[in-house]
Amino acid sequence: MSETGALDAERLSAALSGRYAAIQVVASTGSTNADLRESAAKGAEDRTVLIAEEQTAGVGRRARQWSSPKGTGLYVSVLLRPSGVPFANLGSLSVVAGLAVREVAADLGVDAVLKWPNDVLAGPERAKCAGILAEAVAGDETTVILGIGLNVLPLGENVPAGPGGLPATSLAEQGATVTDRAEIAARLLTGFDELERRWRLAGGSLAEAGLLGDCRRHCATLGVDVEVQLPDGSALTGRAADIDPAGQLQVDVPGGERYTVFAGDVVHVRPAGS
């Protein structure tokens, strides 16, 4: 790839051997997801990739700011047109992306886990290493913009904690054996390509794609007493019991009832009492 770790579209395209329709790298942009939404409206192809060296207005779920300092992370968005996936199953794409990020981290010697619905935590303190945002695009054809923000190099001292007070970390700070961003980008996009193809062929079902077991095994949210904060200000407290095939969280509440919690309806999921 590159000894310097600089991100180069031609080299990435060569390394990925036709897995994606198009790969573009830009020096700076507001938001790669926002840019690909515009490209989708203009007819951009399925599996179009946009990577930025810097985002000045990166966002996560519920329009939360995602710090995207220049040259330290991977800020990647992929335009997907999974025509055979029902709308109800599109939310599980964030889980697929999380598994791809976790697998890359593990291959680099970093202990990482999933935090439902869209974070990857790393290290013994379970600090936030990556955030994922999947956004459906209105239109006649099923279209999703999948964004991944992955911290690679040390972040410095001025990066704020994430929503819920999660501290930030990076692969480098957790002892990754490789910190070349170009190589990590190639590994991540290769892994995501393989998992997404399985997910798409299975109609968006994590179970049919053979991914539900991995999700359950690597999701640190499961088995924990959690408080789920909802948009209307109410909260649901119980034991995070399972992930269903559509990627939604199932919570057992006092009294024996089990509730299915949809990612789009959640403000925060945090350990109860924190």
mmCIF file of N, CA, C and O in Angstrom, residues 194-249:
data_model
loop_
_atom_site.group_PDB
_atom_site.id
_atom_site.type_symbol
_atom_site.label_atom_id
_atom_site.label_comp_id
_atom_site.label_asym_id
_atom_site.label_seq_id
_atom_site.Cartn_x
_atom_site.Cartn_y
_atom_site.Cartn_z
ATOM 1 N N GLU A 194 -16.946 -8.557 2.345
ATOM 2 C CA GLU A 194 -17.282 -9.973 2.500
ATOM 3 C C GLU A 194 -18.505 -10.174 3.392
ATOM 4 O O GLU A 194 -19.398 -10.972 3.076
ATOM 5 N N LEU A 195 -18.566 -9.446 4.503
ATOM 6 C CA LEU A 195 -19.705 -9.589 5.398
ATOM 7 C C LEU A 195 -20.985 -9.015 4.798
ATOM 8 O O LEU A 195 -22.068 -9.589 4.945
ATOM 9 N N GLU A 196 -20.867 -7.879 4.113
ATOM 10 C CA GLU A 196 -22.056 -7.246 3.532
ATOM 11 C C GLU A 196 -22.658 -8.106 2.438
ATOM 12 O O GLU A 196 -23.890 -8.170 2.290
ATOM 13 N N ARG A 197 -21.835 -8.789 1.669
ATOM 14 C CA ARG A 197 -22.364 -9.663 0.625
ATOM 15 C C ARG A 197 -23.158 -10.818 1.241
ATOM 16 O O ARG A 197 -24.221 -11.193 0.733
ATOM 17 N N ARG A 198 -22.655 -11.373 2.327
ATOM 18 C CA ARG A 198 -23.399 -12.426 3.029
ATOM 19 C C ARG A 198 -24.722 -11.885 3.560
ATOM 20 O O ARG A 198 -25.774 -12.523 3.441
ATOM 21 N N TRP A 199 -24.668 -10.688 4.151
ATOM 22 C CA TRP A 199 -25.864 -10.036 4.701
ATOM 23 C C TRP A 199 -26.891 -9.771 3.613
ATOM 24 O O TRP A 199 -28.094 -10.031 3.787
ATOM 25 N N ARG A 200 -26.427 -9.295 2.474
ATOM 26 C CA ARG A 200 -27.340 -8.958 1.379
ATOM 27 C C ARG A 200 -28.012 -10.214 0.813
ATOM 28 O O ARG A 200 -29.221 -10.223 0.567
ATOM 29 N N LEU A 201 -27.243 -11.263 0.600
ATOM 30 C CA LEU A 201 -27.799 -12.511 0.081
ATOM 31 C C LEU A 201 -28.824 -13.107 1.040
ATOM 32 O O LEU A 201 -29.743 -13.811 0.622
ATOM 33 N N ALA A 202 -28.674 -12.808 2.347
ATOM 34 C CA ALA A 202 -29.590 -13.321 3.366
ATOM 35 C C ALA A 202 -30.768 -12.389 3.595
ATOM 36 O O ALA A 202 -31.527 -12.574 4.562
ATOM 37 N N GLY A 203 -30.941 -11.386 2.754
ATOM 38 C CA GLY A 203 -32.070 -10.471 2.908
ATOM 39 C C GLY A 203 -31.989 -9.610 4.149
ATOM 40 O O GLY A 203 -33.007 -9.161 4.670
ATOM 41 N N GLY A 204 -30.756 -9.374 4.631
ATOM 42 C CA GLY A 204 -30.580 -8.532 5.804
ATOM 43 C C GLY A 204 -30.760 -9.243 7.119
ATOM 44 O O GLY A 204 -30.725 -8.610 8.178
ATOM 45 N N SER A 205 -30.945 -10.563 7.092
ATOM 46 C CA SER A 205 -31.095 -11.333 8.331
ATOM 47 C C SER A 205 -29.723 -11.755 8.844
ATOM 48 O O SER A 205 -28.995 -12.474 8.159
ATOM 49 N N LEU A 206 -29.381 -11.307 10.041
ATOM 50 C CA LEU A 206 -28.103 -11.701 10.625
ATOM 51 C C LEU A 206 -28.033 -13.214 10.832
ATOM 52 O O LEU A 206 -26.972 -13.823 10.683
ATOM 53 N N ALA A 207 -29.161 -13.805 11.161
ATOM 54 C CA ALA A 207 -29.194 -15.250 11.389
ATOM 55 C C ALA A 207 -28.929 -16.005 10.093
ATOM 56 O O ALA A 207 -28.076 -16.909 10.040
ATOM 57 N N GLU A 208 -29.638 -15.643 9.024
ATOM 58 C CA GLU A 208 -29.464 -16.332 7.751
ATOM 59 C C GLU A 208 -28.075 -16.105 7.170
ATOM 60 O O GLU A 208 -27.551 -16.961 6.444
ATOM 61 N N ALA A 209 -27.468 -14.969 7.487
ATOM 62 C CA ALA A 209 -26.117 -14.673 7.007
ATOM 63 C C ALA A 209 -25.034 -15.356 7.832
ATOM 64 O O ALA A 209 -23.851 -15.284 7.488
ATOM 65 N N GLY A 210 -25.434 -16.010 8.928
ATOM 66 C CA GLY A 210 -24.455 -16.664 9.794
ATOM 67 C C GLY A 210 -23.671 -15.689 10.649
ATOM 68 O O GLY A 210 -22.574 -16.011 11.122
ATOM 69 N N LEU A 211 -24.245 -14.505 10.898
ATOM 70 C CA LEU A 211 -23.539 -13.463 11.642
ATOM 71 C C LEU A 211 -24.111 -13.218 13.032
ATOM 72 O O LEU A 211 -23.495 -12.509 13.829
ATOM 73 N N LEU A 212 -25.273 -13.785 13.304
ATOM 74 C CA LEU A 212 -25.921 -13.490 14.581
ATOM 75 C C LEU A 212 -25.115 -14.033 15.761
ATOM 76 O O LEU A 212 -24.998 -13.371 16.798
ATOM 77 N N GLY A 213 -24.526 -15.208 15.608
ATOM 78 C CA GLY A 213 -23.705 -15.767 16.682
ATOM 79 C C GLY A 213 -22.508 -14.899 16.991
ATOM 80 O O GLY A 213 -22.182 -14.665 18.168
ATOM 81 N N ASP A 214 -21.842 -14.371 15.945
ATOM 82 C CA ASP A 214 -20.700 -13.481 16.164
ATOM 83 C C ASP A 214 -21.142 -12.205 16.865
ATOM 84 O O ASP A 214 -20.448 -11.692 17.744
ATOM 85 N N CYS A 215 -22.290 -11.692 16.453
ATOM 86 C CA CYS A 215 -22.813 -10.479 17.076
ATOM 87 C C CYS A 215 -23.056 -10.706 18.561
ATOM 88 O O CYS A 215 -22.643 -9.897 19.407
ATOM 89 N N ARG A 216 -23.716 -11.792 18.891
ATOM 90 C CA ARG A 216 -24.000 -12.093 20.298
ATOM 91 C C ARG A 216 -22.715 -12.296 21.093
ATOM 92 O O ARG A 216 -22.592 -11.853 22.232
ATOM 93 N N ARG A 217 -21.750 -12.956 20.487
ATOM 94 C CA ARG A 217 -20.505 -13.270 21.187
ATOM 95 C C ARG A 217 -19.677 -12.023 21.479
ATOM 96 O O ARG A 217 -19.015 -11.930 22.514
ATOM 97 N N HIS A 218 -19.731 -11.055 20.580
ATOM 98 C CA HIS A 218 -18.851 -9.896 20.703
ATOM 99 C C HIS A 218 -19.554 -8.633 21.183
ATOM 100 O O HIS A 218 -18.922 -7.573 21.271
ATOM 101 N N CYS A 219 -20.846 -8.725 21.494
ATOM 102 C CA CYS A 219 -21.586 -7.545 21.949
ATOM 103 C C CYS A 219 -21.515 -7.429 23.467
ATOM 104 O O CYS A 219 -22.094 -8.239 24.192
ATOM 105 N N ALA A 220 -20.797 -6.414 23.945
ATOM 106 C CA ALA A 220 -20.614 -6.224 25.385
ATOM 107 C C ALA A 220 -21.878 -5.727 26.072
ATOM 108 O O ALA A 220 -21.963 -5.743 27.301
ATOM 109 N N THR A 221 -22.872 -5.300 25.309
ATOM 110 C CA THR A 221 -24.125 -4.828 25.903
ATOM 111 C C THR A 221 -24.932 -5.973 26.487
ATOM 112 O O THR A 221 -25.653 -5.797 27.487
ATOM 113 N N LEU A 222 -24.838 -7.150 25.890
ATOM 114 C CA LEU A 222 -25.645 -8.281 26.324
ATOM 115 C C LEU A 222 -25.233 -8.760 27.711
ATOM 116 O O LEU A 222 -24.046 -8.780 28.053
ATOM 117 N N GLY A 223 -26.257 -9.131 28.504
ATOM 118 C CA GLY A 223 -26.009 -9.613 29.852
ATOM 119 C C GLY A 223 -25.841 -8.526 30.888
ATOM 120 O O GLY A 223 -25.611 -8.805 32.059
ATOM 121 N N VAL A 224 -25.975 -7.271 30.457
ATOM 122 C CA VAL A 224 -25.780 -6.126 31.346
ATOM 123 C C VAL A 224 -27.140 -5.501 31.670
ATOM 124 O O VAL A 224 -28.022 -5.425 30.812
ATOM 125 N N ASP A 225 -27.299 -5.055 32.908
ATOM 126 C CA ASP A 225 -28.479 -4.267 33.257
ATOM 127 C C ASP A 225 -28.325 -2.885 32.652
ATOM 128 O O ASP A 225 -27.340 -2.185 32.922
ATOM 129 N N VAL A 226 -29.280 -2.491 31.809
ATOM 130 C CA VAL A 226 -29.149 -1.253 31.060
ATOM 131 C C VAL A 226 -30.340 -0.334 31.289
ATOM 132 O O VAL A 226 -31.426 -0.767 31.679
ATOM 133 N N GLU A 227 -30.087 0.935 31.022
ATOM 134 C CA GLU A 227 -31.151 1.937 30.971
ATOM 135 C C GLU A 227 -31.208 2.460 29.546
ATOM 136 O O GLU A 227 -30.220 2.993 29.039
ATOM 137 N N VAL A 228 -32.336 2.269 28.902
ATOM 138 C CA VAL A 228 -32.528 2.708 27.527
ATOM 139 C C VAL A 228 -33.309 4.014 27.557
ATOM 140 O O VAL A 228 -34.480 4.042 27.944
ATOM 141 N N GLN A 229 -32.653 5.096 27.170
ATOM 142 C CA GLN A 229 -33.306 6.399 27.165
ATOM 143 C C GLN A 229 -33.983 6.626 25.824
ATOM 144 O O GLN A 229 -33.364 6.465 24.771
ATOM 145 N N LEU A 230 -35.258 7.007 25.871
ATOM 146 C CA LEU A 230 -36.076 7.151 24.680
ATOM 147 C C LEU A 230 -36.307 8.632 24.359
ATOM 148 O O LEU A 230 -36.176 9.503 25.232
ATOM 149 N N PRO A 231 -36.662 8.955 23.103
ATOM 150 C CA PRO A 231 -36.796 10.354 22.695
ATOM 151 C C PRO A 231 -37.822 11.152 23.481
ATOM 152 O O PRO A 231 -37.702 12.376 23.607
ATOM 153 N N ASP A 232 -38.857 10.495 24.030
ATOM 154 C CA ASP A 232 -39.882 11.238 24.762
ATOM 155 C C ASP A 232 -39.481 11.536 26.206
ATOM 156 O O ASP A 232 -40.261 12.079 26.989
ATOM 157 N N GLY A 233 -38.241 11.189 26.568
ATOM 158 C CA GLY A 233 -37.756 11.448 27.911
ATOM 159 C C GLY A 233 -37.931 10.292 28.871
ATOM 160 O O GLY A 233 -37.406 10.321 29.987
ATOM 161 N N SER A 234 -38.665 9.271 28.462
ATOM 162 C CA SER A 234 -38.850 8.107 29.326
ATOM 163 C C SER A 234 -37.646 7.175 29.215
ATOM 164 O O SER A 234 -36.781 7.349 28.355
ATOM 165 N N ALA A 235 -37.609 6.192 30.100
ATOM 166 C CA ALA A 235 -36.501 5.248 30.102
ATOM 167 C C ALA A 235 -37.021 3.850 30.363
ATOM 168 O O ALA A 235 -37.995 3.655 31.109
ATOM 169 N N LEU A 236 -36.362 2.888 29.755
ATOM 170 C CA LEU A 236 -36.680 1.477 29.943
ATOM 171 C C LEU A 236 -35.478 0.830 30.622
ATOM 172 O O LEU A 236 -34.354 0.934 30.125
ATOM 173 N N THR A 237 -35.692 0.200 31.759
ATOM 174 C CA THR A 237 -34.596 -0.413 32.501
ATOM 175 C C THR A 237 -34.806 -1.921 32.580
ATOM 176 O O THR A 237 -35.906 -2.392 32.870
ATOM 177 N N GLY A 238 -33.762 -2.668 32.292
ATOM 178 C CA GLY A 238 -33.851 -4.119 32.356
ATOM 179 C C GLY A 238 -32.531 -4.752 31.944
ATOM 180 O O GLY A 238 -31.513 -4.079 31.807
ATOM 181 N N ARG A 239 -32.553 -6.052 31.734
ATOM 182 C CA ARG A 239 -31.361 -6.794 31.343
ATOM 183 C C ARG A 239 -31.318 -6.929 29.818
ATOM 184 O O ARG A 239 -32.267 -7.413 29.208
ATOM 185 N N ALA A 240 -30.209 -6.475 29.207
ATOM 186 C CA ALA A 240 -30.026 -6.655 27.766
ATOM 187 C C ALA A 240 -29.834 -8.138 27.509
ATOM 188 O O ALA A 240 -28.803 -8.713 27.848
ATOM 189 N N ALA A 241 -30.858 -8.777 26.916
ATOM 190 C CA ALA A 241 -30.906 -10.236 26.866
ATOM 191 C C ALA A 241 -30.450 -10.829 25.543
ATOM 192 O O ALA A 241 -29.860 -11.913 25.523
ATOM 193 N N ASP A 242 -30.698 -10.125 24.425
ATOM 194 C CA ASP A 242 -30.406 -10.752 23.146
ATOM 195 C C ASP A 242 -30.403 -9.707 22.038
ATOM 196 O O ASP A 242 -30.878 -8.581 22.215
ATOM 197 N N ILE A 243 -29.872 -10.110 20.880
ATOM 198 C CA ILE A 243 -29.973 -9.355 19.636
ATOM 199 C C ILE A 243 -30.806 -10.207 18.696
ATOM 200 O O ILE A 243 -30.561 -11.410 18.552
ATOM 201 N N ASP A 244 -31.799 -9.617 18.032
ATOM 202 C CA ASP A 244 -32.613 -10.424 17.124
ATOM 203 C C ASP A 244 -32.017 -10.413 15.716
ATOM 204 O O ASP A 244 -31.051 -9.686 15.446
ATOM 205 N N PRO A 245 -32.539 -11.234 14.799
ATOM 206 C CA PRO A 245 -31.946 -11.321 13.461
ATOM 207 C C PRO A 245 -31.929 -10.012 12.683
ATOM 208 O O PRO A 245 -31.138 -9.852 11.750
ATOM 209 N N ALA A 246 -32.799 -9.054 13.054
ATOM 210 C CA ALA A 246 -32.812 -7.748 12.401
ATOM 211 C C ALA A 246 -31.886 -6.753 13.083
ATOM 212 O O ALA A 246 -31.851 -5.578 12.721
ATOM 213 N N GLY A 247 -31.133 -7.219 14.084
ATOM 214 C CA GLY A 247 -30.154 -6.364 14.741
ATOM 215 C C GLY A 247 -30.691 -5.517 15.863
ATOM 216 O O GLY A 247 -29.994 -4.623 16.357
ATOM 217 N N GLN A 248 -31.919 -5.789 16.326
ATOM 218 C CA GLN A 248 -32.508 -5.005 17.393
ATOM 219 C C GLN A 248 -32.226 -5.635 18.754
ATOM 220 O O GLN A 248 -32.038 -6.851 18.864
ATOM 221 N N LEU A 249 -32.196 -4.789 19.776
ATOM 222 C CA LEU A 249 -31.892 -5.233 21.125
ATOM 223 C C LEU A 249 -33.152 -5.701 21.836
ATOM 224 O O LEU A 249 -34.189 -5.037 21.786
#
